[in-house]
Coordinates of C-alpha atoms and ligand atoms in Angstrom, one line a residue:
X29 CA 0.0 0.0 -0.1
X30 CA 1.5 3.7 -0.8
X31 CA 0.9 6.3 1.4
X32 CA -1.9 7.9 1.5
X33 CA -2.0 11.7 -0.4
X34 CA -4.0 13.5 2.1
X35 CA -5.2 12.1 5.6
X36 CA -7.0 14.4 7.7
X37 CA -5.1 13.4 11.2
X38 CA -0.7 12.9 10.9
X39 CA 0.4 11.8 13.8
X40 CA 4.2 11.6 13.6
X41 CA 6.3 9.3 16.0
X42 CA 5.4 5.9 17.0
X43 CA 6.7 6.6 20.7
X44 CA 4.1 6.3 23.5
X45 CA 2.4 10.0 22.7
X46 CA 1.7 9.7 19.0
X47 CA 0.3 6.4 20.0
X48 CA -2.0 7.1 22.6
X49 CA -2.9 9.9 20.7
X50 CA -3.8 8.2 17.6
X51 CA -4.9 5.8 19.6
X52 CA -7.8 7.6 22.0
X53 CA -8.6 10.6 18.8
X54 CA -9.9 7.4 16.7
X55 CA -12.3 6.8 20.3
X56 CA -13.1 10.2 20.1
X57 CA -13.8 10.7 17.0
X58 CA -16.1 7.0 16.6
X59 CA -17.9 8.5 20.6
X60 CA -19.2 11.9 18.8
X61 CA -19.5 10.2 15.1
X62 CA -17.0 12.2 13.9
X63 CA -14.7 10.1 11.7
X64 CA -13.0 6.9 12.9
X65 CA -9.3 5.7 13.1
X66 CA -9.6 5.6 9.2
X67 CA -8.9 9.1 9.7
X68 CA -5.3 9.1 11.5
X69 CA -2.8 8.5 10.0
X70 CA 0.8 7.5 11.7
X71 CA 4.5 8.7 11.0
X72 CA 7.7 6.7 11.8
X73 CA 10.7 7.4 10.6
X74 CA 11.4 4.4 12.2
X75 CA 8.9 2.0 13.3
X76 CA 7.0 1.2 16.8
X77 CA 9.0 2.0 19.6
X78 CA 12.4 2.3 18.0
X79 CA 12.4 6.4 20.2
X80 CA 13.4 7.0 23.7
X81 CA 9.5 5.2 24.9
X82 CA 11.3 1.5 23.3
X83 CA 14.2 1.9 25.9
X84 CA 12.8 4.0 28.3
X85 CA 12.5 1.3 32.3
X86 CA 9.3 2.4 32.5
X87 CA 8.6 3.0 35.5
X88 CA 5.2 4.7 36.4
X89 CA 4.5 6.8 39.8
X90 CA 3.0 9.9 41.7
X91 CA 6.5 11.0 43.2
X92 CA 6.9 14.8 41.5
X93 CA 7.2 17.7 43.9
X94 CA 5.0 19.7 41.2
X95 CA 0.9 19.3 42.0
X96 CA 0.2 19.7 37.9
X97 CA 2.8 17.0 37.6
X98 CA 1.2 14.5 40.3
X99 CA -2.0 15.2 38.4
X100 CA -1.2 14.9 35.6
X101 CA 0.2 11.6 36.7
X102 CA -2.5 10.6 38.9
X103 CA -5.0 10.0 35.3
X104 CA -2.0 8.8 33.6
X105 CA -2.3 5.8 36.0
X106 CA -5.9 5.5 35.9
X107 CA -5.2 4.4 32.4
X108 CA -2.4 2.6 32.6
X109 CA -4.9 0.6 34.5
X110 CA -7.2 -0.1 32.4
X111 CA -5.8 -2.5 30.6
X112 CA -2.8 -3.6 31.8
X113 CA -2.4 -7.4 30.5
X114 CA -1.7 -5.2 26.7
X115 CA 0.2 -2.6 28.1
X116 CA 2.5 -5.1 30.1
X117 CA 1.9 -2.7 33.5
X118 CA 2.2 -4.2 36.3
X119 CA 0.9 -2.3 39.4
X120 CA 4.0 -3.0 42.0
X121 CA 3.7 0.4 43.4
X122 CA 7.0 2.7 43.9
X123 CA 9.3 3.8 46.7
X124 CA 10.4 7.0 47.4
X125 CA 13.5 6.4 50.3
X126 CA 14.9 9.7 51.0
X127 CA 18.1 11.5 52.8
X128 CA 16.7 14.3 55.5
X129 CA 17.2 17.5 53.0
X130 CA 14.9 16.5 51.3
X131 CA 12.1 15.3 54.3
X132 CA 10.1 18.4 53.7
X133 CA 9.3 18.3 50.1
X134 CA 8.8 14.6 50.8
X135 CA 6.3 15.5 52.9
X136 CA 4.8 18.0 51.5
X137 CA 4.4 15.1 48.1
X138 CA 2.5 12.5 50.3
X139 CA 0.1 15.0 51.7
X140 CA -1.7 16.7 49.1
X141 CA -1.1 12.7 47.6
X142 CA -3.6 12.7 50.4
X143 CA -5.5 15.6 48.9
X144 CA -6.1 14.4 45.4
X145 CA -6.9 10.8 46.8
X146 CA -3.4 8.9 45.5
X147 CA -3.0 5.7 48.0
X148 CA 0.7 5.9 49.0
X149 CA 1.7 6.0 53.2
X150 CA 5.4 8.3 54.8
X151 CA 7.0 6.7 57.0
X152 CA 9.1 9.3 59.0
X153 CA 12.4 9.1 61.5
X154 CA 16.0 6.9 60.7
X155 CA 14.7 4.3 63.1
X156 CA 11.2 3.3 62.5
X157 CA 12.9 4.0 58.7
X158 CA 15.0 1.1 58.8
X159 CA 12.6 -1.2 60.5
X160 CA 10.1 -0.7 57.2
X161 CA 12.1 -1.2 55.4
X162 CA 13.6 -4.2 56.8
X163 CA 10.3 -6.0 57.3
X164 CA 9.9 -5.7 53.2
X165 CA 13.8 -6.4 53.0
X166 CA 15.8 -8.5 55.6
X167 CA 19.1 -7.5 54.0
X168 CA 17.9 -4.1 53.9
X169 CA 21.3 -1.9 55.0
X170 CA 21.8 2.0 53.1
X171 CA 22.1 5.2 55.5
X172 CA 20.9 8.5 56.1
X173 CA 17.6 7.4 55.4
X174 CA 14.8 9.5 57.0
X175 CA 12.0 9.5 54.7
X176 CA 10.0 6.5 53.0
X177 CA 7.2 7.7 50.5
X178 CA 5.8 4.1 49.5
X179 CA 2.7 4.6 46.7
X180 CA 0.5 1.5 46.5
X181 CA -0.1 3.0 43.4
X182 CA 2.0 3.2 40.4
X183 CA 5.1 0.0 39.5
X184 CA 6.7 -0.3 35.9
X185 CA 5.3 -1.4 32.5
X186 CA 8.1 -3.1 29.8
X187 CA 8.7 -0.7 27.0
X188 CA 8.7 -2.5 23.9
X189 CA 6.0 -4.8 24.5
X190 CA 3.2 -1.7 26.2
X191 CA 4.1 0.2 23.0
X192 CA 2.9 -2.7 20.3
X193 CA -0.3 -3.5 22.6
X194 CA -1.4 0.8 22.5
X195 CA -0.5 0.0 18.7
X196 CA -2.5 -3.1 18.5
X197 CA -5.2 -1.0 19.9
X198 CA -5.2 1.8 17.5
X199 CA -5.2 0.1 14.8
X200 CA -8.3 -2.1 15.9
X201 CA -9.8 1.2 15.8
X202 CA -8.5 1.8 11.9
X203 CA -5.4 3.5 12.3
X204 CA -2.8 3.8 10.2
X205 CA 1.2 2.9 11.5
X206 CA 3.4 4.0 8.8
X207 CA 7.3 2.8 9.5
X208 CA 10.3 4.1 7.4
X209 CA 8.7 7.7 6.0
X210 CA 10.5 10.2 6.9
X211 CA 8.9 13.7 8.0
X212 CA 11.5 16.7 6.5
X213 CA 9.2 19.4 6.6
X214 CA 5.8 21.7 6.6
X215 CA 3.9 23.0 3.1
X216 CA 2.5 26.2 5.5
X217 CA -1.9 27.0 4.1
X218 CA -0.6 30.2 3.0
X219 CA 1.9 33.2 3.6
X220 CA -0.7 34.8 5.6
X221 CA -2.0 32.3 7.8
X222 CA 1.1 29.8 9.5
X223 CA -1.1 26.7 9.7
X224 CA 0.0 23.4 8.1
X225 CA -1.4 22.8 5.3
X226 CA 0.9 19.0 4.4
X227 CA 3.5 17.5 6.1
X228 CA 6.0 16.6 3.5
X229 CA 8.1 13.2 3.4
X230 CA 10.5 11.2 2.0
X231 CA 8.0 9.7 0.2
X232 CA 5.7 12.5 -0.5
X233 CA 3.7 15.4 0.9
X234 CA 0.1 14.1 2.3
X235 CA -2.4 17.4 3.3
X236 CA -4.0 16.8 6.2
X237 CA -6.4 19.5 8.5
X238 CA -4.4 18.4 12.2
X239 CA -0.6 17.2 13.0
X240 CA 0.5 15.7 16.3
X241 CA 4.3 16.0 17.2
X242 CA 5.2 12.8 19.4
X243 CA 8.8 12.9 18.2
X244 CA 10.6 13.0 21.5
X245 CA 13.9 13.9 21.8
X246 CA 13.4 14.5 18.3
X247 CA 11.8 17.6 19.3
X248 CA 14.5 19.4 18.7
X249 CA 14.3 18.7 14.3
X250 CA 10.7 19.9 14.2
X251 CA 10.0 22.7 16.3
X252 CA 13.2 24.1 14.0
X253 CA 11.1 23.3 10.8
X254 CA 8.0 25.0 12.4
X255 CA 10.9 27.6 12.7
X256 CA 10.1 28.4 16.4
X257 CA 12.1 30.2 18.6
X258 CA 15.3 29.3 19.5
X259 CA 16.0 31.0 22.5
X260 CA 12.6 31.8 25.5
X261 CA 12.3 34.8 27.6
X262 CA 11.6 33.7 31.1
X263 CA 9.5 35.8 33.8
X264 CA 11.8 34.4 37.1
X265 CA 10.3 33.4 40.1
X266 CA 12.5 37.3 41.2
X267 CA 9.3 39.4 38.7
X268 CA 12.0 39.3 36.6
X269 CA 12.2 38.0 32.6
X270 CA 15.5 36.7 32.2
X271 CA 16.1 36.8 27.4
X272 CA 17.3 34.6 25.5
X273 CA 17.1 30.8 27.6
X274 CA 18.0 28.4 25.6
X275 CA 14.6 25.8 24.2
X276 CA 16.2 23.4 24.8
X277 CA 18.9 20.7 26.5
X278 CA 19.9 17.4 26.2
X279 CA 21.4 15.5 28.8
X280 CA 22.4 11.6 28.7
X281 CA 20.4 8.9 30.8
X282 CA 22.0 6.9 32.3
X283 CA 20.5 2.9 32.6
X284 CA 21.9 -0.3 32.7
X285 CA 21.2 -3.6 33.7
X286 CA 22.5 -6.0 36.7
X287 CA 22.2 -9.7 35.6
X288 CA 21.1 -12.2 38.3
X289 CA 18.7 -14.3 38.9
X290 CA 15.3 -12.2 39.2
X291 CA 14.1 -14.3 42.2
X292 CA 17.1 -12.7 43.8
X293 CA 15.2 -9.6 43.6
X294 CA 12.1 -10.2 46.2
X295 CA 10.0 -9.0 48.6
X296 CA 10.8 -11.1 53.1
X297 CA 7.5 -12.5 51.6
X298 CA 8.9 -14.4 48.1
X299 CA 6.8 -11.3 45.9
X300 CA 7.4 -8.9 43.3
X301 CA 8.9 -6.0 44.8
X302 CA 8.0 -2.0 44.4
X303 CA 10.7 0.2 41.9
X304 CA 12.8 1.2 44.3
X305 CA 14.5 4.6 44.0
X306 CA 17.0 5.9 47.0
X307 CA 18.2 9.5 47.6
X308 CA 20.8 9.5 50.1
X309 CA 23.8 11.7 50.8
X310 CA 25.4 8.7 52.8
X311 CA 28.8 8.1 51.9
X312 CA 28.8 5.5 48.7
X313 CA 31.8 3.2 48.6
X314 CA 33.1 1.0 46.0
X315 CA 31.7 -2.7 46.3
X316 CA 34.9 -3.4 43.7
X317 CA 37.9 -2.9 46.1
X318 CA 35.8 0.1 49.2
X319 CA 37.2 3.4 47.8
X320 CA 35.1 6.2 48.1
X321 CA 32.5 7.4 44.8
X322 CA 30.6 9.8 46.5
X323 CA 30.6 11.7 50.1
X324 CA 29.1 15.2 51.3
X325 CA 26.7 15.1 47.8
X326 CA 22.9 13.9 47.5
X327 CA 23.4 10.8 44.7
X328 CA 20.3 8.7 43.6
X329 CA 19.5 5.1 42.6
X330 CA 16.5 3.9 40.4
X331 CA 15.9 -0.5 40.4
X332 CA 13.0 -2.4 39.5
X333 CA 13.3 -6.5 38.2
X334 CA 13.6 -7.1 34.6
X335 CA 11.9 -9.2 32.4
X336 CA 14.1 -8.4 29.2
X337 CA 17.7 -9.5 30.0
X338 CA 17.2 -11.1 33.4
X339 CA 18.0 -9.7 36.8
X340 CA 17.7 -5.8 37.9
X341 CA 17.4 -3.0 35.5
X342 CA 18.1 0.5 36.3
X343 CA 19.3 4.0 36.5
X344 CA 20.9 7.0 38.6
X345 CA 21.6 11.0 38.0
X346 CA 21.8 11.9 33.9
X347 CA 24.3 14.2 32.9
X348 CA 23.6 17.4 30.9
X349 CA 25.2 17.2 27.3
X350 CA 27.3 19.8 26.4
X351 CA 27.9 19.3 22.6
X352 CA 25.9 21.9 21.0
X353 CA 22.0 21.4 20.5
X354 CA 22.4 21.7 17.0
X355 CA 25.4 19.5 16.4
X356 CA 24.1 17.0 18.9
X357 CA 23.6 13.5 16.4
X358 CA 20.5 11.5 17.8
X359 CA 20.9 8.7 15.5
X360 CA 21.4 6.2 15.4
X361 CA 19.9 6.1 18.9
X362 CA 20.1 4.2 22.2
X363 CA 21.9 1.4 22.7
X364 CA 22.5 1.8 18.5
X365 CA 24.5 5.1 19.3
X366 CA 28.4 5.7 19.1
X367 CA 28.5 8.8 21.4
X368 CA 25.2 8.1 24.0
X369 CA 25.3 6.0 25.9
X370 CA 25.2 5.1 29.3
X371 CA 29.1 5.3 30.9
X372 CA 31.5 2.3 32.7
X373 CA 31.9 4.9 35.9
X374 CA 27.7 4.7 36.0
X375 CA 28.5 0.8 36.1
X376 CA 30.4 1.0 38.7
X377 CA 28.4 3.3 40.9
X378 CA 25.3 2.1 39.6
X379 CA 26.2 -1.4 41.0
X380 CA 27.7 -0.2 43.8
X381 CA 24.8 2.1 45.0
X382 CA 22.5 -1.3 44.5
X383 CA 24.9 -2.9 47.7
X384 CA 24.5 -0.2 49.2
X385 CA 20.9 -0.3 49.7
X386 CA 20.7 -4.3 49.5
X387 CA 23.6 -6.9 51.0
X388 CA 22.4 -9.2 48.5
X389 CA 24.0 -7.1 45.6
X390 CA 27.9 -7.1 47.7
X391 CA 30.2 -7.8 45.3
X392 CA 28.6 -8.7 42.0
X393 CA 30.4 -6.3 39.8
X394 CA 30.8 -9.0 37.1
X395 CA 26.8 -9.7 36.9
X396 CA 26.4 -6.3 35.0
X397 CA 25.4 -6.5 31.8
X398 CA 27.9 -5.2 29.5
X399 CA 25.9 -3.9 26.4
X400 CA 25.5 -0.2 25.3
X401 CA 22.3 0.8 27.3
X402 CA 21.1 4.8 27.8
X403 CA 20.2 7.6 25.7
X404 CA 19.6 10.9 25.0
X405 CA 16.2 13.3 26.0
X406 CA 15.7 16.4 25.0
X407 CA 14.8 18.6 28.2
X408 CA 12.9 22.3 28.3
X409 CA 14.2 24.9 30.1
X410 CA 12.9 24.2 33.4
X411 CA 12.7 20.8 32.7
X412 CA 8.6 19.8 32.4
X413 CA 6.6 19.2 29.9
X414 CA 5.7 21.7 27.7
X415 CA 1.9 20.4 25.5
X416 CA 1.0 23.2 23.6
X417 CA -1.0 23.6 20.4
X418 CA 1.3 25.2 17.8
X419 CA 0.4 27.2 14.7
X420 CA -3.2 26.9 14.7
X421 CA -3.3 22.9 14.2
X422 CA -0.1 21.6 15.1
X423 CA 0.1 19.9 18.6
X424 CA 3.7 18.9 20.0
X425 CA 4.3 16.9 22.8
X426 CA 7.3 17.3 24.7
X427 CA 7.7 15.6 28.0
X428 CA 11.0 17.3 29.0
X429 CA 12.0 13.1 28.9
X430 CA 9.1 12.7 32.0
X431 CA 7.3 10.8 29.4
X432 CA 6.9 6.6 29.3
X433 CA 4.8 7.1 32.2
X434 CA 1.8 10.1 30.9
X435 CA 0.6 7.4 28.7
X436 CA -3.0 9.5 29.1
X437 CA -1.4 12.6 28.0
X438 CA -2.9 11.6 24.9
X439 CA -5.6 11.2 25.6
X440 CA -6.2 14.6 27.2
X441 CA -4.8 15.5 23.4
X442 CA -7.3 14.0 21.4
X443 CA -9.9 15.7 23.7
X444 CA -8.7 18.9 23.2
X445 CA -8.1 17.7 19.3
X446 CA -12.1 17.3 19.6
X447 CA -12.3 20.9 21.8
X448 CA -12.5 20.6 25.1
X449 CA -10.4 22.3 27.9
X450 CA -8.2 20.4 29.7
X451 CA -7.5 21.7 33.0
X452 CA -4.8 19.1 33.0
X453 CA -2.2 20.4 30.9
X454 CA -2.9 24.3 31.6
X455 CA 0.2 24.2 33.0
X456 CA 2.1 22.0 31.0
X457 CA 1.4 25.3 28.2
X458 CA 4.3 27.2 26.6
X459 CA 3.4 30.6 27.6
X460 CA 3.7 30.2 31.4
X461 CA 7.8 30.8 30.1
X462 CA 6.5 34.7 29.6
X463 CA 3.2 34.6 32.5
X464 CA 5.9 33.7 34.7
X465 CA 3.8 30.9 36.3
X466 CA 6.3 28.3 36.8
X467 CA 6.8 24.5 38.6
X468 CA 7.9 24.6 41.4
X469 CA 11.0 23.8 41.7
X470 CA 12.4 20.0 44.9
X471 CA 15.0 19.3 45.9
X472 CA 15.8 16.2 44.0
X473 CA 19.1 15.7 42.9
X474 CA 17.2 14.3 39.7
X475 CA 17.0 17.3 37.2
X476 CA 12.4 15.7 36.5
X477 CA 11.5 15.1 40.0
Ligands
LIG26 C1 17.7 5.7 28.5 C2 15.7 6.2 29.2 C3 15.1 6.1 30.2 C4 13.7 6.1 31.0 N1 12.6 6.0 31.7 C5 11.5 6.3 32.0 C6 11.3 5.8 33.0 O1 11.0 5.2 33.5 N2 9.3 6.8 33.1 C7 8.7 7.2 32.4 O2 8.6 8.0 32.4 N3 9.6 8.3 31.5 C8 11.2 7.5 31.1 N4 11.7 7.6 30.0 C9 11.2 9.3 29.6 C10 10.8 8.4 27.8 O3 11.3 7.2 27.8 C11 10.3 9.3 26.8 O4 9.6 10.9 27.2 C12 9.0 9.0 26.3 O5 9.6 7.7 25.7 C13 8.7 10.1 25.0 O6 8.0 9.3 24.3 P1 7.5 10.0 22.9 O7 6.3 9.0 22.4 O8 7.5 11.8 22.9 O9 9.5 9.7 22.1 P2 9.5 8.9 21.8 O10 9.8 7.4 21.8 O11 10.9 8.8 21.2 O12 8.8 8.6 19.6 C14 9.0 9.1 18.7 C15 9.3 8.6 17.6 O13 9.6 9.2 16.5 C16 9.8 9.3 15.5 N5 11.4 10.2 14.6 C17 11.7 10.9 15.0 N6 11.8 11.4 14.1 C18 11.2 11.4 13.1 C19 11.0 12.0 11.8 N7 11.4 12.8 11.5 N8 10.3 11.0 10.6 C20 9.3 10.0 10.8 N9 9.4 10.1 12.6 C21 10.4 10.1 13.6 C22 10.9 8.4 15.8 O14 12.1 7.0 15.7 C23 11.0 8.0 17.1 O15 10.0 6.6 16.7 C24 12.7 7.5 29.3 C25 13.9 8.0 28.7 C26 15.6 7.4 28.1 C27 16.0 7.9 27.0

C-alpha cells in the first residue's frame, strides 16, 4: 500500500505519545460520530517503539513535587490500570526513599497525594524507616534515610511490549501506522497563515487538517522545521524577565542491567518488589575495592526487576550533554548510538549503590550486563513538559523526558483536538515561561523530580 495523498489527522512518531493520541482520538471521533481511526495516520521514520519509549526503564510513579505533575500522573495511572495486560503494566507500587534534606518535600508530596486520593504511606525518622524497609527486605542496609514514601499505586511497564499493545489497540480502531517514512518539513496554508496544510515526507507530501508531533528527543528538529524560537524569555520567580534562555537541552540518561536471577530480588514474602528510588547523602563506597565514590553530596539510584534481560534494571542521575544542541547526533538512537550510551563510571556507581542498599547485591560488579544501554533525552528550559498547540493546527508533545509514564496525555490531547479544554494540560502551556507561571523546584538531585 502506498502512502495516502491526504489524511485528516497526521501523527508523527510511534512512541507513547503518538500512539496514545492516535488510539484515544480514534475513540473520540467514533463516539462523537465525527469519523474513526481511518481518519488518522501515524508516520515513523523507523518503526513502533524505536525512540525513547522503546528504551525507557518504564517506571510509572506519582512522586512529583509539582502539584500539576502529580495530577497528570494520577490521570495517567488510571489509563495504565484500564488495561494492564495489553499495556504490559505491573502495578507493584513505587517507593521514594530519601535523606533528611528531601524530607520536607516528601512530606508535602504525601499530604497532597492524600488530598487527591492517591494511595500512599509515609514513614518518617531514621529508626522507623529502617524497620519499615527491613520488614520488606531483611538485607536492607542503606544509610541516612529519614523518609520513605510508599506509593501503593504505580509500578512499571515493559517498554516495547506496551508500545506494541497500544499500537494494536490503535490499529484495531482503524489507525494506519506507516514505518520507514521520514517527515522532512511542512507546507503552510498560505503566506498570511502559519497553519500546516501538508506534511512533507521522504515518500511525498500528505495533506492534512491537523498534525500531532510526538517526536521524543527529535522534538528539536520539528521545532526548527516549524521555525519556532530557539531561545525563550522567562519571567523568573524574582519577577524579572530573563531573555535568551535556550529552548532545548540534552541530557544523557544513565541506565543499565545487573544480570542476576530475578528471583534474587523479591520481598521477604517472596513477592515482586515495588519500584525502588533511593536518594541519600551517605558516603557511597565501591563494591569492587571499597574506595569512596560519593561523599558529602546527594546521589540517587532507581531499580526494578527486569524480565527481558533477566535480573535488575535501573539507573542513576543523568548528566547534561555539552555538545551544542543543533550539532548533537541523535541517530542511531539509544544503545545503537556510537556516542550516547551509559559510561563505565555509571556501571561502577550504580552496582555499588545497589550494594549500599541491599547486602544481596554486594560484590556483583562482574554480573553487570556489558552491552550498551541508556540514551539521550531532550529537556525544556524548566525541565517540565510543554504540551501545546502551535501554528494553529499542530500539537507538540514535548515531555522533557518525563513521558513514558504519561500514557494519559494522548487521551487529553485527543479531547483537546475534539474541542474540550483540559485543566490538567493548562500548566504545561508554552506561554507559562513568559507569564512566569512556573512549576516549583524540589531538592531532588534529578532534573525530573
Ligand atoms: C534511557 C531512558 C530511560 C527512561 N526511563 C523512563 C521511565 O522509567 N519512566 C518514564 O516515565 N520515562 C522514562 N524516560 C522518558 C521517556 O522514555 C520519554 O519521555 C518518552 O518515551 C517520549 O515519548 P515520545 O512518544 O515523545 O517519543 P519517542 O518514544 O522517542 O518516539 C518518537 C518517535 O518519533 C520518530 N521520529 C523522529 N523523527 C522523525 C521524523 N523526522 N519523521 C518520522 N518519525 C520521526 C522516532 O523514530 C520515534 O519512534 C526514559 C528515557 C530514556 C532515554
